[in-house]
Rosetta silent file (secondary structure, phi, psi, omega in degrees, C-alpha in Angstrom):
SEQUENCE: MPTEVKGVVELLKASKEFAPDLLKQYQMEVGNALYTVVTKARGYIPADAALLSGWSKPSSSLTANYRAFPKFESGEAKRKIGYKTTPTKANREGWSYLARIVNASAGGAIYETAGRLNKDGQPLYKRKSVVYRTGGNGPGDFQINYYEEKDNSYRKGYNNSLNPNAGKQFLKSLNSSGELVNARPKGLVGNPGRKSTGRAIYRAWAEDEGRANAAVMKAIATAANNFEKKGFVFRRKAA
SCORE:     score description
SCORE:     0.000 S_00000001
   1 L     0.000  145.966 -177.530  117.682   52.170   88.427 S_00000001
   2 L   -99.546  169.863 -169.192  115.165   55.414   88.097 S_00000001
   3 L   -86.933  122.591 -149.353  115.450   57.967   90.426 S_00000001
   4 E   -91.127  144.899  156.399  112.382   58.120   93.562 S_00000001
   5 E   -81.724   99.927  160.851  110.903   61.094   94.764 S_00000001
   6 E  -109.329  138.043  173.324  109.250   61.244   97.928 S_00000001
   7 L   112.468  155.823  171.488  106.985   64.297   98.937 S_00000001
   8 H   -84.536  -32.889 -176.638  105.540   67.110   96.594 S_00000001
   9 H   -59.314  -24.649 -172.143  108.125   69.765   97.852 S_00000001
  10 H   -67.381  -57.806 -174.928  110.520   66.886   96.469 S_00000001
  11 H   -41.998  -68.617 -173.782  108.663   66.687   93.567 S_00000001
  12 H   -62.836  -70.110 -142.595  108.747   70.316   92.442 S_00000001
  13 H   -70.665  -15.891  171.901  112.436   70.760   93.273 S_00000001
  14 H   -98.709  -10.294  177.962  113.377   67.527   90.913 S_00000001
  15 H   -83.242   -5.742  175.990  111.117   68.820   87.923 S_00000001
  16 H   -74.035  -37.539 -169.909  113.200   71.794   88.182 S_00000001
  17 H   -94.590  -19.938 -177.423  116.598   70.228   87.871 S_00000001
  18 H  -107.680  -24.683 -155.558  115.423   66.817   85.514 S_00000001
  19 L  -128.201   47.824 -166.930  112.008   68.259   84.231 S_00000001
  20 H   -76.117  -23.640 -173.973  111.910   71.875   83.710 S_00000001
  21 H   -93.514    2.465  165.786  109.057   72.028   81.496 S_00000001
  22 H   -92.806  -45.175  160.209  106.709   70.089   83.784 S_00000001
  23 H   -20.500  -83.233 -178.455  107.632   72.736   86.442 S_00000001
  24 H   -44.416  -25.124  178.552  106.685   75.394   83.987 S_00000001
  25 H   -83.032  -31.887 -166.056  103.316   73.568   83.200 S_00000001
  26 H   -76.460  -51.963  173.542  102.680   73.084   87.110 S_00000001
  27 H   -67.237  -18.540 -163.139  102.977   76.691   87.673 S_00000001
  28 H   -77.011  -47.520  175.204  101.314   77.803   85.136 S_00000001
  29 H   -48.719  -59.413 -159.872   97.710   75.639   86.035 S_00000001
  30 H   -57.904  -56.352  163.922   98.415   76.625   89.690 S_00000001
  31 H   -19.387  -75.450 -171.624   98.684   80.496   88.614 S_00000001
  32 H   -58.460   -5.456  174.739   95.707   80.188   86.802 S_00000001
  33 H  -119.645   10.068  159.711   93.495   79.076   89.541 S_00000001
  34 H  -113.456   -5.765  175.883   94.797   81.458   91.996 S_00000001
  35 H   -74.139  -14.339 -157.513   94.677   84.580   90.104 S_00000001
  36 H   -77.296  -42.092  170.807   90.868   83.992   89.731 S_00000001
  37 H   -89.489   10.378  169.709   91.028   84.744   93.737 S_00000001
  38 H   -77.942  -22.487  177.785   93.646   87.308   93.352 S_00000001
  39 H   -79.355  -62.548 -167.050   91.109   89.259   91.075 S_00000001
  40 H   -57.403  -61.464  171.015   88.160   88.864   93.300 S_00000001
  41 H   -30.838  -49.617  168.330   90.500   90.251   96.383 S_00000001
  42 H   -79.391    7.327 -174.696   91.524   93.023   94.977 S_00000001
  43 H   -98.362   -8.818  175.761   87.757   94.081   94.137 S_00000001
  44 L   -92.645    2.387 -169.997   87.250   93.770   98.223 S_00000001
  45 L  -102.117  119.488 -154.814   89.826   96.159   99.001 S_00000001
  46 L   -60.788  150.539  169.838   87.964   99.916   99.890 S_00000001
  47 L   -75.344  156.785  150.235   88.926  103.169   98.374 S_00000001
  48 L   -25.227  -62.051 -165.792   90.785  105.634  100.360 S_00000001
  49 L   -86.331  -15.811  179.642   87.928  107.708  101.440 S_00000001
  50 L   -69.366  -43.808 -137.572   85.436  104.465  103.063 S_00000001
  51 L  -117.595 -179.260 -165.869   88.247  104.204  105.821 S_00000001
  52 L   -53.138  109.617  161.893   89.764  106.650  108.629 S_00000001
  53 L    -3.691  -79.610 -156.022   91.062  109.935  106.787 S_00000001
  54 H   -62.974  -56.176  173.707   94.454  109.927  108.762 S_00000001
  55 H   -53.803   -0.488  172.933   95.526  106.221  107.687 S_00000001
  56 H  -102.670  -17.905 -170.492   95.418  107.283  104.190 S_00000001
  57 L   -89.566  155.995 -172.693   97.352  110.557  104.193 S_00000001
  58 L   -71.002  127.624 -168.994  100.835  110.882  103.770 S_00000001
  59 L   -54.304  165.687  175.744  102.925  110.762  106.935 S_00000001
  60 L   -93.786  173.596 -152.692  104.757  114.110  107.735 S_00000001
  61 L   -78.947  -14.172 -170.143  107.718  115.246  106.534 S_00000001
  62 L   -89.080  161.662 -170.473  109.392  115.622  110.009 S_00000001
  63 L   -78.310  115.237 -174.414  111.816  113.422  111.424 S_00000001
  64 L  -130.271  156.535 -165.618  110.689  111.086  114.196 S_00000001
  65 L   -88.535   45.089  179.693  112.803  108.432  116.220 S_00000001
  66 L  -146.246  165.607 -171.261  109.886  105.737  116.165 S_00000001
  67 L  -106.001  125.584  159.169  108.852  103.737  113.428 S_00000001
  68 L   -24.513  121.504 -174.656  105.797  105.080  111.698 S_00000001
  69 L   -77.367  127.409  168.483  102.377  103.042  112.000 S_00000001
  70 L   -43.830  122.064  165.659  101.979  102.143  108.151 S_00000001
  71 L   -42.881  147.986  162.998   99.961  103.858  105.586 S_00000001
  72 L  -122.469  149.436 -161.829   97.173  102.983  103.291 S_00000001
  73 L  -148.939  103.148 -162.122   97.028  103.788   99.565 S_00000001
  74 H   -92.155    5.641  160.026   94.552  101.433   98.487 S_00000001
  75 H   -92.183   -0.979  142.897   95.783  101.443   94.878 S_00000001
  76 H   -73.873  -10.345  162.785   98.810   99.881   96.356 S_00000001
  77 H   -60.385  -43.598 -162.713   96.704   97.385   98.430 S_00000001
  78 H   -86.403  -38.085  166.672   95.335   96.297   95.310 S_00000001
  79 H   -68.682  -48.861  163.295   98.208   95.920   93.419 S_00000001
  80 L   -41.539   -7.520  178.164  100.158   94.334   95.572 S_00000001
  81 E   -96.018  119.986 -171.898   97.977   91.689   96.120 S_00000001
  82 E  -146.678 -163.401 -147.096   99.457   88.411   93.900 S_00000001
  83 E  -130.680  146.045  176.407   99.918   84.665   94.027 S_00000001
  84 E  -141.320  136.884 -168.444  103.600   82.923   94.647 S_00000001
  85 L  -123.987   21.789 -169.658  103.564   79.424   93.553 S_00000001
  86 L  -107.209  146.239  178.525  107.143   78.155   94.650 S_00000001
  87 L   -81.169  146.534  173.474  106.792   76.383   98.285 S_00000001
  88 L   -65.482 -152.887 -170.651  107.979   77.923  101.558 S_00000001
  89 L   -98.798  168.081  163.763  110.196   76.842  103.996 S_00000001
  90 L   -85.996  136.907 -164.509  108.833   74.212  106.627 S_00000001
  91 L   -92.315 -153.227 -168.413  107.912   75.857  109.499 S_00000001
  92 L   -64.087  -13.027  166.635  108.493   74.029  113.254 S_00000001
  93 L   -71.330  -17.641 -156.655  105.891   71.507  112.305 S_00000001
  94 L   109.592  -36.335 -130.985  107.381   70.343  109.208 S_00000001
  95 L   -80.802  158.117  178.432  104.455   71.778  107.028 S_00000001
  96 L  -113.105  156.570  153.158  105.153   73.686  103.715 S_00000001
  97 L  -101.513  110.141  164.750  102.784   76.169  101.726 S_00000001
  98 L   -68.875  -21.293  177.789  102.981   74.721   98.078 S_00000001
  99 L  -162.127  171.342 -179.047  101.391   78.056   96.873 S_00000001
 100 E   177.670  142.828 -171.386   99.952   81.086   98.472 S_00000001
 101 E  -102.399  140.721 -171.396   98.009   84.246   97.745 S_00000001
 102 E  -142.756  152.610  161.398   99.725   87.209   99.835 S_00000001
 103 E  -121.242  125.240 -170.975   99.475   91.052   99.960 S_00000001
 104 L   -79.707   16.119 -174.739  102.922   92.784  100.082 S_00000001
 105 L  -114.114  142.768 -143.318  101.785   96.175  100.976 S_00000001
 106 H   -75.140  -54.536 -174.727  102.294   96.753  104.748 S_00000001
 107 H   -39.433  -61.563 -159.198   98.597   98.977  104.561 S_00000001
 108 H   -50.740  -48.905 -168.690   96.841   95.839  102.619 S_00000001
 109 H   -87.317   -1.388  166.615   97.823   93.431  105.219 S_00000001
 110 H   -72.485  -61.154 -150.508   96.735   95.385  108.466 S_00000001
 111 H   -46.942  -61.290 -178.112   93.511   96.101  106.400 S_00000001
 112 H   -37.365  -91.537 -159.423   93.101   92.359  105.564 S_00000001
 113 H   -88.964   10.308 -170.380   93.736   91.110  109.508 S_00000001
 114 L   -65.104  133.884  177.834   93.484   93.993  111.723 S_00000001
 115 L    87.763  -23.670  178.214   90.938   92.691  114.752 S_00000001
 116 L   -41.317  -53.480 -165.928   91.989   88.875  114.390 S_00000001
 117 L  -111.386  -14.773  162.253   92.952   88.847  117.870 S_00000001
 118 L  -111.507  114.706  171.026   91.503   91.967  119.770 S_00000001
 119 L   -90.502    8.955  152.732   88.158   92.919  118.227 S_00000001
 120 L   -94.599   19.120  178.057   87.909   95.949  119.980 S_00000001
 121 L    76.169 -178.557 -159.112   91.466   96.786  119.000 S_00000001
 122 L   -53.057  149.708  175.113   94.736   96.628  121.384 S_00000001
 123 L   -45.334  164.869  159.677   94.690   96.875  125.175 S_00000001
 124 E  -107.295  128.856 -157.863   95.471  100.314  126.442 S_00000001
 125 L   -65.100  147.244  160.793   99.208  100.763  127.998 S_00000001
 126 L   -50.642  144.518 -162.226   99.110  102.684  131.261 S_00000001
 127 L  -118.712  150.984  159.227   99.205  106.276  130.896 S_00000001
 128 E   -89.799  143.418  158.000  101.125  108.832  132.938 S_00000001
 129 E  -134.103  150.695 -174.847   98.685  112.120  133.659 S_00000001
 130 E  -153.106  109.561 -164.815   98.882  115.657  134.787 S_00000001
 131 E   -73.657  116.610  163.036   96.007  117.865  135.494 S_00000001
 132 E   -81.287  135.098  170.695   96.685  121.531  134.892 S_00000001
 133 L  -106.125  119.607 -146.418   94.422  124.104  136.955 S_00000001
 134 L  -107.015    9.711  165.985   94.421  127.457  135.333 S_00000001
 135 L    80.277 -173.576 -174.755   92.174  129.014  137.951 S_00000001
 136 L   -74.369  -20.577  179.057   88.707  130.986  137.661 S_00000001
 137 L   -99.888    0.482 -173.438   90.026  133.566  134.788 S_00000001
 138 L   -63.225 -165.366  176.819   91.827  130.699  132.887 S_00000001
 139 L   -84.707  -10.553 -149.871   90.342  128.645  129.928 S_00000001
 140 L   116.640  144.282  166.300   89.554  125.816  132.341 S_00000001
 141 L   -83.203  146.952 -165.679   91.379  122.950  133.629 S_00000001
 142 E  -139.576  154.926 -179.138   92.661  120.286  131.085 S_00000001
 143 E  -116.400  143.357  167.946   94.543  117.194  131.879 S_00000001
 144 E  -111.133  127.971  154.100   97.677  115.918  129.270 S_00000001
 145 E   -87.327  161.977  169.375   98.372  112.238  128.924 S_00000001
 146 E   175.914  159.105 -177.384  101.714  111.084  128.018 S_00000001
 147 L  -102.689  135.703 -176.782  103.832  107.778  128.234 S_00000001
 148 L   -92.127  149.493 -158.476  107.153  108.319  129.988 S_00000001
 149 H   -59.462  -62.620  178.784  110.094  107.314  127.843 S_00000001
 150 H   -52.650    1.621  152.481  111.625  104.682  129.815 S_00000001
 151 H   -61.795  -31.045  176.412  108.475  102.588  129.124 S_00000001
 152 L   -52.849  -25.802  173.859  108.862  102.478  125.237 S_00000001
 153 L   -84.706    9.357  174.812  110.247   99.208  125.155 S_00000001
 154 L  -103.009  -46.704 -146.613  106.926   97.332  127.027 S_00000001
 155 L   -97.062   37.245 -170.574  104.488   98.654  124.964 S_00000001
 156 L   -84.471  139.575  152.031  104.391   96.196  121.790 S_00000001
 157 L    79.952   -4.931 -177.964  100.846   94.710  121.314 S_00000001
 158 L  -113.137  139.667 -167.494   99.342   97.585  123.474 S_00000001
 159 E   -63.493  147.613  175.638   97.033  100.743  122.034 S_00000001
 160 L  -102.724  -45.954 -164.136   99.855  103.826  122.022 S_00000001
 161 L   -68.993  137.884 -164.925   97.689  106.398  121.170 S_00000001
 162 L   -84.018   22.495 -175.214   96.749  108.655  123.572 S_00000001
 163 L  -104.471  113.414  178.525   93.038  108.465  122.358 S_00000001
 164 L   -52.461  -47.919 -163.848   91.583  105.532  124.706 S_00000001
 165 L  -103.359   -0.318  173.159   89.166  104.403  121.699 S_00000001
 166 L   -56.812  -21.505  164.867   91.572  104.523  118.637 S_00000001
 167 L   -60.533  -69.176  176.774   91.507  100.764  118.662 S_00000001
 168 H   -54.490  -59.356 -151.419   87.867  100.540  118.212 S_00000001
 169 H   -97.372   23.285  170.009   87.161  102.940  116.089 S_00000001
 170 H   -76.493  -49.386  175.095   89.889  102.338  113.788 S_00000001
 171 H   -59.593  -31.960  179.084   88.513   98.478  113.470 S_00000001
 172 H   -61.048  -39.008  163.515   85.219  100.277  113.265 S_00000001
 173 H   -61.619  -35.277  171.719   86.303  101.819  109.897 S_00000001
 174 H   -64.798  -56.391 -153.096   87.792   98.695  108.638 S_00000001
 175 H   -60.934  -67.412 -155.079   84.367   96.597  109.703 S_00000001
 176 L   -37.245  -31.950 -141.228   82.385   99.399  107.891 S_00000001
 177 L  -111.018  -23.180 -157.480   83.987   98.296  104.343 S_00000001
 178 L   177.176  103.507  161.255   84.636   94.474  105.171 S_00000001
 179 L   -46.829  142.077  162.284   83.843   92.203  107.887 S_00000001
 180 L  -100.994  136.344 -158.610   86.443   89.426  108.516 S_00000001
 181 E   -84.213  107.514 -164.792   85.714   86.590  106.635 S_00000001
 182 E  -105.104  118.770  179.894   86.413   82.859  108.054 S_00000001
 183 L   -58.310  -20.287 -157.857   88.333   81.121  104.773 S_00000001
 184 L   -65.929  126.431  179.834   87.853   77.732  105.977 S_00000001
 185 L   -51.403  175.923 -168.270   85.667   75.593  103.614 S_00000001
 186 L   -86.570  141.366  176.542   82.100   74.848  105.217 S_00000001
 187 L    85.446  -14.592  172.482   81.772   71.478  107.203 S_00000001
 188 L   -26.621   71.915 -179.171   85.481   71.546  107.846 S_00000001
 189 L   -55.098  120.619 -171.413   85.977   69.591  111.112 S_00000001
 190 L   137.124 -169.878  169.499   87.714   71.501  114.010 S_00000001
 191 L   -70.876  112.421 -162.885   88.433   74.828  115.086 S_00000001
 192 L   -73.011  -29.959 -168.232   88.375   77.235  112.527 S_00000001
 193 L    71.246  152.349  164.762   90.816   80.013  114.174 S_00000001
 194 H   -56.932  -56.373  176.365   91.461   83.432  113.684 S_00000001
 195 H   -39.899  -20.668  160.232   94.473   83.065  111.934 S_00000001
 196 H   -80.446  -18.702 -179.380   91.690   81.979  108.850 S_00000001
 197 E  -101.081  154.640 -173.988   90.246   85.365  108.669 S_00000001
 198 E  -160.977 -178.206 -178.881   90.669   88.323  106.502 S_00000001
 199 L  -117.358   -9.629  150.172   88.598   90.938  104.526 S_00000001
 200 L  -137.420  -33.688 -177.836   89.561   90.333  101.259 S_00000001
 201 H   -83.030  -38.759  147.186   91.830   87.684  100.241 S_00000001
 202 H   -20.080  -82.846  178.934   90.041   85.522  102.987 S_00000001
 203 H   -54.077  -46.787  174.672   86.849   86.356  101.926 S_00000001
 204 H   -47.945  -38.184 -158.322   87.801   85.581   97.910 S_00000001
 205 H   -69.302  -49.745 -152.305   89.324   82.267   99.259 S_00000001
 206 H   -86.426  -40.371  163.843   86.007   81.486  101.155 S_00000001
 207 H   -51.245  -40.443 -167.577   83.587   82.487   97.965 S_00000001
 208 L   -74.686   -3.574  161.108   85.555   80.335   95.682 S_00000001
 209 L    69.554   27.109 -175.791   84.362   77.588   97.581 S_00000001
 210 L   100.751  -25.379 -145.445   87.453   75.080   97.101 S_00000001
 211 H   -60.032  -91.878  175.968   87.492   75.734   93.491 S_00000001
 212 H   -17.290  -70.646 -174.654   91.258   76.999   93.536 S_00000001
 213 H   -52.802  -37.279  173.997   92.434   74.449   95.793 S_00000001
 214 H   -57.469  -24.199 -170.629   90.910   71.616   93.910 S_00000001
 215 H   -83.413  -31.708  176.087   92.885   73.081   90.778 S_00000001
 216 H   -93.348  -18.550  163.224   95.650   73.064   92.647 S_00000001
 217 H   -60.221  -48.541 -164.797   95.547   69.653   93.808 S_00000001
 218 H   -84.798  -51.530  160.917   94.763   68.439   90.264 S_00000001
 219 H   -47.270  -19.745  179.459   97.639   70.232   89.054 S_00000001
 220 H   -75.969  -59.279  153.189  100.002   68.511   91.471 S_00000001
 221 H    -0.891  -86.640 -151.501   98.080   65.147   90.340 S_00000001
 222 H   -64.538  -26.870  166.724   99.041   66.040   86.989 S_00000001
 223 H   -43.294  -60.319 -165.714  102.738   67.128   87.723 S_00000001
 224 H   -78.150  -35.410  166.820  103.663   63.682   89.625 S_00000001
 225 H   -50.682  -29.997 -126.946  102.036   61.668   86.510 S_00000001
 226 H  -110.513  -20.828 -167.357  103.509   63.352   83.851 S_00000001
 227 H   -72.114  -38.932 -177.478  106.757   63.225   86.057 S_00000001
 228 H   -66.606  -14.553 -165.244  106.542   58.920   86.280 S_00000001
 229 L   -99.643   24.954  179.587  105.856   59.054   82.417 S_00000001
 230 L  -131.113    0.779  177.403  109.435   60.440   82.220 S_00000001
 231 L    73.193   19.067  164.515  110.599   57.431   84.074 S_00000001
 232 L   -90.538 -159.095 -152.158  111.243   58.609   87.527 S_00000001
 233 E  -139.088  115.443  168.786  109.449   56.887   90.525 S_00000001
 234 E  -129.729  150.545 -177.638  107.377   59.596   92.891 S_00000001
 235 E  -143.247  129.198 -163.524  105.899   58.636   96.403 S_00000001
 236 L   -93.014  141.864 -177.559  103.951   60.668   98.424 S_00000001
 237 L   -53.469  126.134 -165.839  104.947   61.101  101.982 S_00000001
 238 L   -63.286  156.749 -163.297  103.044   59.169  104.601 S_00000001
 239 L   -80.376    0.000    0.000  100.728   61.400  106.519 S_00000001
């Protein structure tokens, strides 16, 4: 009795075990399709000089007791855009990504998605301030803003800079080199959603207009047909 396989993820797992040549062919076809998008996406990564200078400068060598904001380096951000042809683990809804394009650079990932949630930057966290008055003969009154140390654990998701416009200025710099572009195919029913937007990978995917996706689907169909030619049975899972 032939082995029956249900679902594309299971097909790839079975191919790895019983028909590794088919898996290799599938991965090559998918890789060729995704590489065209990867190449275009790398071209949308800006030069260091195009962004805020402080973001691309090396971090201070002084020891800090907090996690520093990731730095951006154009060459690294380009090199670390790549693709994966192995399925991800299923999420809470049971869905997996059969293939994906990612930027493994922290700075590159920030450039890709910053501003999705807050187009003007993260909201400002409440601060403490002290006004120092120097008197008539002094340099003039000045104000010092600061955060209390006990508040550190509650500041995630907020603008922690003492500059209230830091987020807006940061995003303005990013948007000057590339706006967020929605990667969903034109005419697709439903809410596009902010998670489908980006400045490099998602822009390149949108401009590809579904060609890479169609090539991936064709590679899956080819793998399934060749799998059955070897005497196995493949069944797609019901939606």
